């Protein structure tokens, strides 16, 4: 009898213990991702996990905040760990050793002598919530304390009242709410014990907290999840989502992983000898995708950048910017994300002003405040409107989507009319002095401003686009207007902005009728569109490549030789990756590929040196590091890995029915592969392979529809083309030269595939090796200002370097060097002939011309 009673008691005790164990999700291994990045953790660096509707922002210390757009739920969330038998708890942040960044999740690894915790930060791609999955390895029981400061703040400049937070024991979560119960957030865990008590009907003055009891045996098979859910609709919606996330953790991870896998596998990707560039290209796609935000009040659009806010309410530039969207759409169009590009344009069109102006910025809280009526920021910029037209034109050219143009035609006509109406002097270009800001928002570049060259260039491109569309839409009157304004603007840029005495283009025209001759990166914008006369651009291009404007990490907005220069000034000296991209595009457009490639590499370095995977908004003009005010994940910085590669290095242009390629392969590259290039309804793969005396292009298409090709590759310096074949058959070709560049142009028709070979002799591949800067470095690298060919067998290479410093060039090819001046030969290495150039003494930066004569 006693034995039966003892057995019954034991069974009851076992059942009670089992019942007390929380139901936790089974542990699963995160799928290996070929583009994941990892390094030793740096506590101050930014991290994120962003979906379409929610986000976690934080730092590599593990301190984070939660948003369910457009509302911030809480900030300063952190973990502490009490190990059974130890006297004091330890902070998770003090033990973080490594970071692993993947598109679908960010992992922080904290290691202590008694445990290892891997915290996986994940925001499901389509849910109003987030997850932190704690993968815990411990031999002793632990008590994890989660603390956080509740907020329930709408994004700047919105506001709510009556916020309160309290514990819901039935959900094992805190609810953060407000008096109307419309806005609600939940933060908890199925493993949580009761949270701390809170004051009624208000937020506590400090942190709230709840504990998780960790059983070592349970931890071997289960995640300990932190679950965050929110709603701007009602409380029950948030509760339902909290329960859904609690029971679908593996599914949410799988769906988010699959989303980014499709982005990697189905959109444009590249393979080059530069593995860092390949990875930077993939992470640029990921970054831009994380900018597509679906706001419940406003709709789906592209925001401008992300940052953690602390106790503030502005997560970087996490609201919608029209100009940034136009710039970024070039990259998104290039890698083939046509649907999100269209969503971005539709979003901006929805908020177009009655007079046609496209919005500059829209806060995510615009749905709950009178944003356009009571705040001055919505339409403060002039450039957004013509750039919108130009960007839609670029989308149409690659996609051939005439139906979308018809859909947006009323918006485009109104936008163009705004440009026409704000041109008071009849030069075909609207004016900053009448329409609003353009290149600069503050500082000396705004002084006495009438019209800047950036605004002029985007307006000229808008007129070019409208000339084509008006013909397609059979609007003869509009076509005549657009064509007339295009011609006037083309003349104005090349005459009114041209300064013959300085032999370069001005930054701006002033109200007093003068030219503003400050050296800025903005002069690259008309070159990006090919608008400046080839015969005039040489000195302007050399200025862009020089140390006055170009550091080893990008291009300053204002030259360091200006009296207004400051290395930490937002518009008067800081280095902007997006401007560096404009410069690279301009350099490639005018065959300055050495400097263009150097600038492209500088942008590609950024995601590995600071916020892992992402690129900062602005860096110091003197030292390789972001400014303190810089947003760590800025999307127009991101897109400038993709756009200069596709439009510059690859030389892609299309109208949806024909393809133009003008590749400028770096001297050290022997191959290049491009996959999933979308042209209209087709997808192409392009491969380039270089041999001694020839280059071969293989082009494959996923259908048999004929696609006209016009190829104009830039061949190695001094090349003498011998023959061109398409599928083994010789074709006629034309030769043009720009400075020292030889351009070989010919036409072909692509069906399913084609093999194109170009044979040449007497070529010179000139390479300027550059060592990537280390954080905190100053600019030291050699700048290639210009390369010309005074004769068919001679090169003159103008370079700039630090006084007294020696630099190395190298070359290879079929030519035979007969004579060198301004430098010395220095042997051979790995098939390259080495050249050493020593700069003159005298302090600062010095220029020198190296002359090479070949037999």
PDB file of N, CA and C in Angstrom, residues 47 117 127 138 214 234 274 279 306 378 406 429 579 598 693 699 728 762 768 782 829:
ATOM      1  N   UNK A  47      23.566  47.762 -35.153  1.00  0.00           N
ATOM      2  CA  UNK A  47      22.993  46.545 -35.723  1.00  0.00           C
ATOM      3  C   UNK A  47      21.505  46.781 -35.977  1.00  0.00           C
ATOM      4  N   UNK A 117      25.840  32.431 -24.813  1.00  0.00           N
ATOM      5  CA  UNK A 117      24.503  32.791 -25.288  1.00  0.00           C
ATOM      6  C   UNK A 117      24.639  33.391 -26.682  1.00  0.00           C
ATOM      7  N   UNK A 127       5.483  40.946 -40.752  1.00  0.00           N
ATOM      8  CA  UNK A 127       4.716  41.018 -39.512  1.00  0.00           C
ATOM      9  C   UNK A 127       5.029  42.297 -38.739  1.00  0.00           C
ATOM     10  N   UNK A 138      24.587  26.155 -21.208  1.00  0.00           N
ATOM     11  CA  UNK A 138      25.017  26.333 -19.821  1.00  0.00           C
ATOM     12  C   UNK A 138      24.913  25.016 -19.067  1.00  0.00           C
ATOM     13  N   UNK A 214      16.169  29.658 -16.703  1.00  0.00           N
ATOM     14  CA  UNK A 214      16.764  28.802 -17.734  1.00  0.00           C
ATOM     15  C   UNK A 214      17.214  27.490 -17.113  1.00  0.00           C
ATOM     16  N   UNK A 234      -5.861  47.962 -32.934  1.00  0.00           N
ATOM     17  CA  UNK A 234      -6.559  47.698 -31.679  1.00  0.00           C
ATOM     18  C   UNK A 234      -5.751  46.684 -30.881  1.00  0.00           C
ATOM     19  N   UNK A 274      37.360  40.528 -57.407  1.00  0.00           N
ATOM     20  CA  UNK A 274      37.340  41.301 -56.172  1.00  0.00           C
ATOM     21  C   UNK A 274      36.216  40.774 -55.286  1.00  0.00           C
ATOM     22  N   UNK A 279      30.701  40.814 -52.476  1.00  0.00           N
ATOM     23  CA  UNK A 279      29.908  40.809 -51.248  1.00  0.00           C
ATOM     24  C   UNK A 279      29.218  42.146 -51.025  1.00  0.00           C
ATOM     25  N   UNK A 306      18.591  54.180 -41.583  1.00  0.00           N
ATOM     26  CA  UNK A 306      18.240  53.679 -40.252  1.00  0.00           C
ATOM     27  C   UNK A 306      19.327  53.986 -39.232  1.00  0.00           C
ATOM     28  N   UNK A 378       7.936  69.126 -46.113  1.00  0.00           N
ATOM     29  CA  UNK A 378       7.405  68.226 -47.118  1.00  0.00           C
ATOM     30  C   UNK A 378       7.860  68.509 -48.536  1.00  0.00           C
ATOM     31  N   UNK A 406       1.906  54.942 -68.716  1.00  0.00           N
ATOM     32  CA  UNK A 406       0.527  55.409 -68.927  1.00  0.00           C
ATOM     33  C   UNK A 406      -0.167  55.658 -67.593  1.00  0.00           C
ATOM     34  N   UNK A 429      15.682  75.577 -67.436  1.00  0.00           N
ATOM     35  CA  UNK A 429      16.008  74.955 -66.143  1.00  0.00           C
ATOM     36  C   UNK A 429      15.291  75.721 -65.031  1.00  0.00           C
ATOM     37  N   UNK A 579      27.685  60.938 -53.221  1.00  0.00           N
ATOM     38  CA  UNK A 579      28.378  61.842 -54.139  1.00  0.00           C
ATOM     39  C   UNK A 579      29.565  61.143 -54.787  1.00  0.00           C
ATOM     40  N   UNK A 598      38.589  53.340 -58.638  1.00  0.00           N
ATOM     41  CA  UNK A 598      39.072  53.641 -57.284  1.00  0.00           C
ATOM     42  C   UNK A 598      37.928  54.132 -56.401  1.00  0.00           C
ATOM     43  N   UNK A 693      46.013  39.488 -75.588  1.00  0.00           N
ATOM     44  CA  UNK A 693      45.677  39.975 -76.915  1.00  0.00           C
ATOM     45  C   UNK A 693      44.235  39.835 -77.321  1.00  0.00           C
ATOM     46  N   UNK A 699      27.205  36.036 -74.033  1.00  0.00           N
ATOM     47  CA  UNK A 699      25.924  36.603 -73.616  1.00  0.00           C
ATOM     48  C   UNK A 699      24.854  35.540 -73.821  1.00  0.00           C
ATOM     49  N   UNK A 728      31.920  33.440 -84.194  1.00  0.00           N
ATOM     50  CA  UNK A 728      32.937  33.007 -85.134  1.00  0.00           C
ATOM     51  C   UNK A 728      32.952  33.730 -86.463  1.00  0.00           C
ATOM     52  N   UNK A 762      49.483  45.281 -79.299  1.00  0.00           N
ATOM     53  CA  UNK A 762      50.202  46.443 -78.745  1.00  0.00           C
ATOM     54  C   UNK A 762      49.468  47.086 -77.581  1.00  0.00           C
ATOM     55  N   UNK A 768      46.868  50.719 -61.068  1.00  0.00           N
ATOM     56  CA  UNK A 768      47.361  51.535 -59.948  1.00  0.00           C
ATOM     57  C   UNK A 768      46.880  50.871 -58.661  1.00  0.00           C
ATOM     58  N   UNK A 782      47.889  57.363 -54.174  1.00  0.00           N
ATOM     59  CA  UNK A 782      48.149  58.052 -55.432  1.00  0.00           C
ATOM     60  C   UNK A 782      46.850  58.299 -56.178  1.00  0.00           C
ATOM     61  N   UNK A 829      56.691  41.245 -61.343  1.00  0.00           N
ATOM     62  CA  UNK A 829      56.100  40.405 -60.311  1.00  0.00           C
ATOM     63  C   UNK A 829      54.753  39.904 -60.796  1.00  0.00           C
TER      64      UNK A 829
END
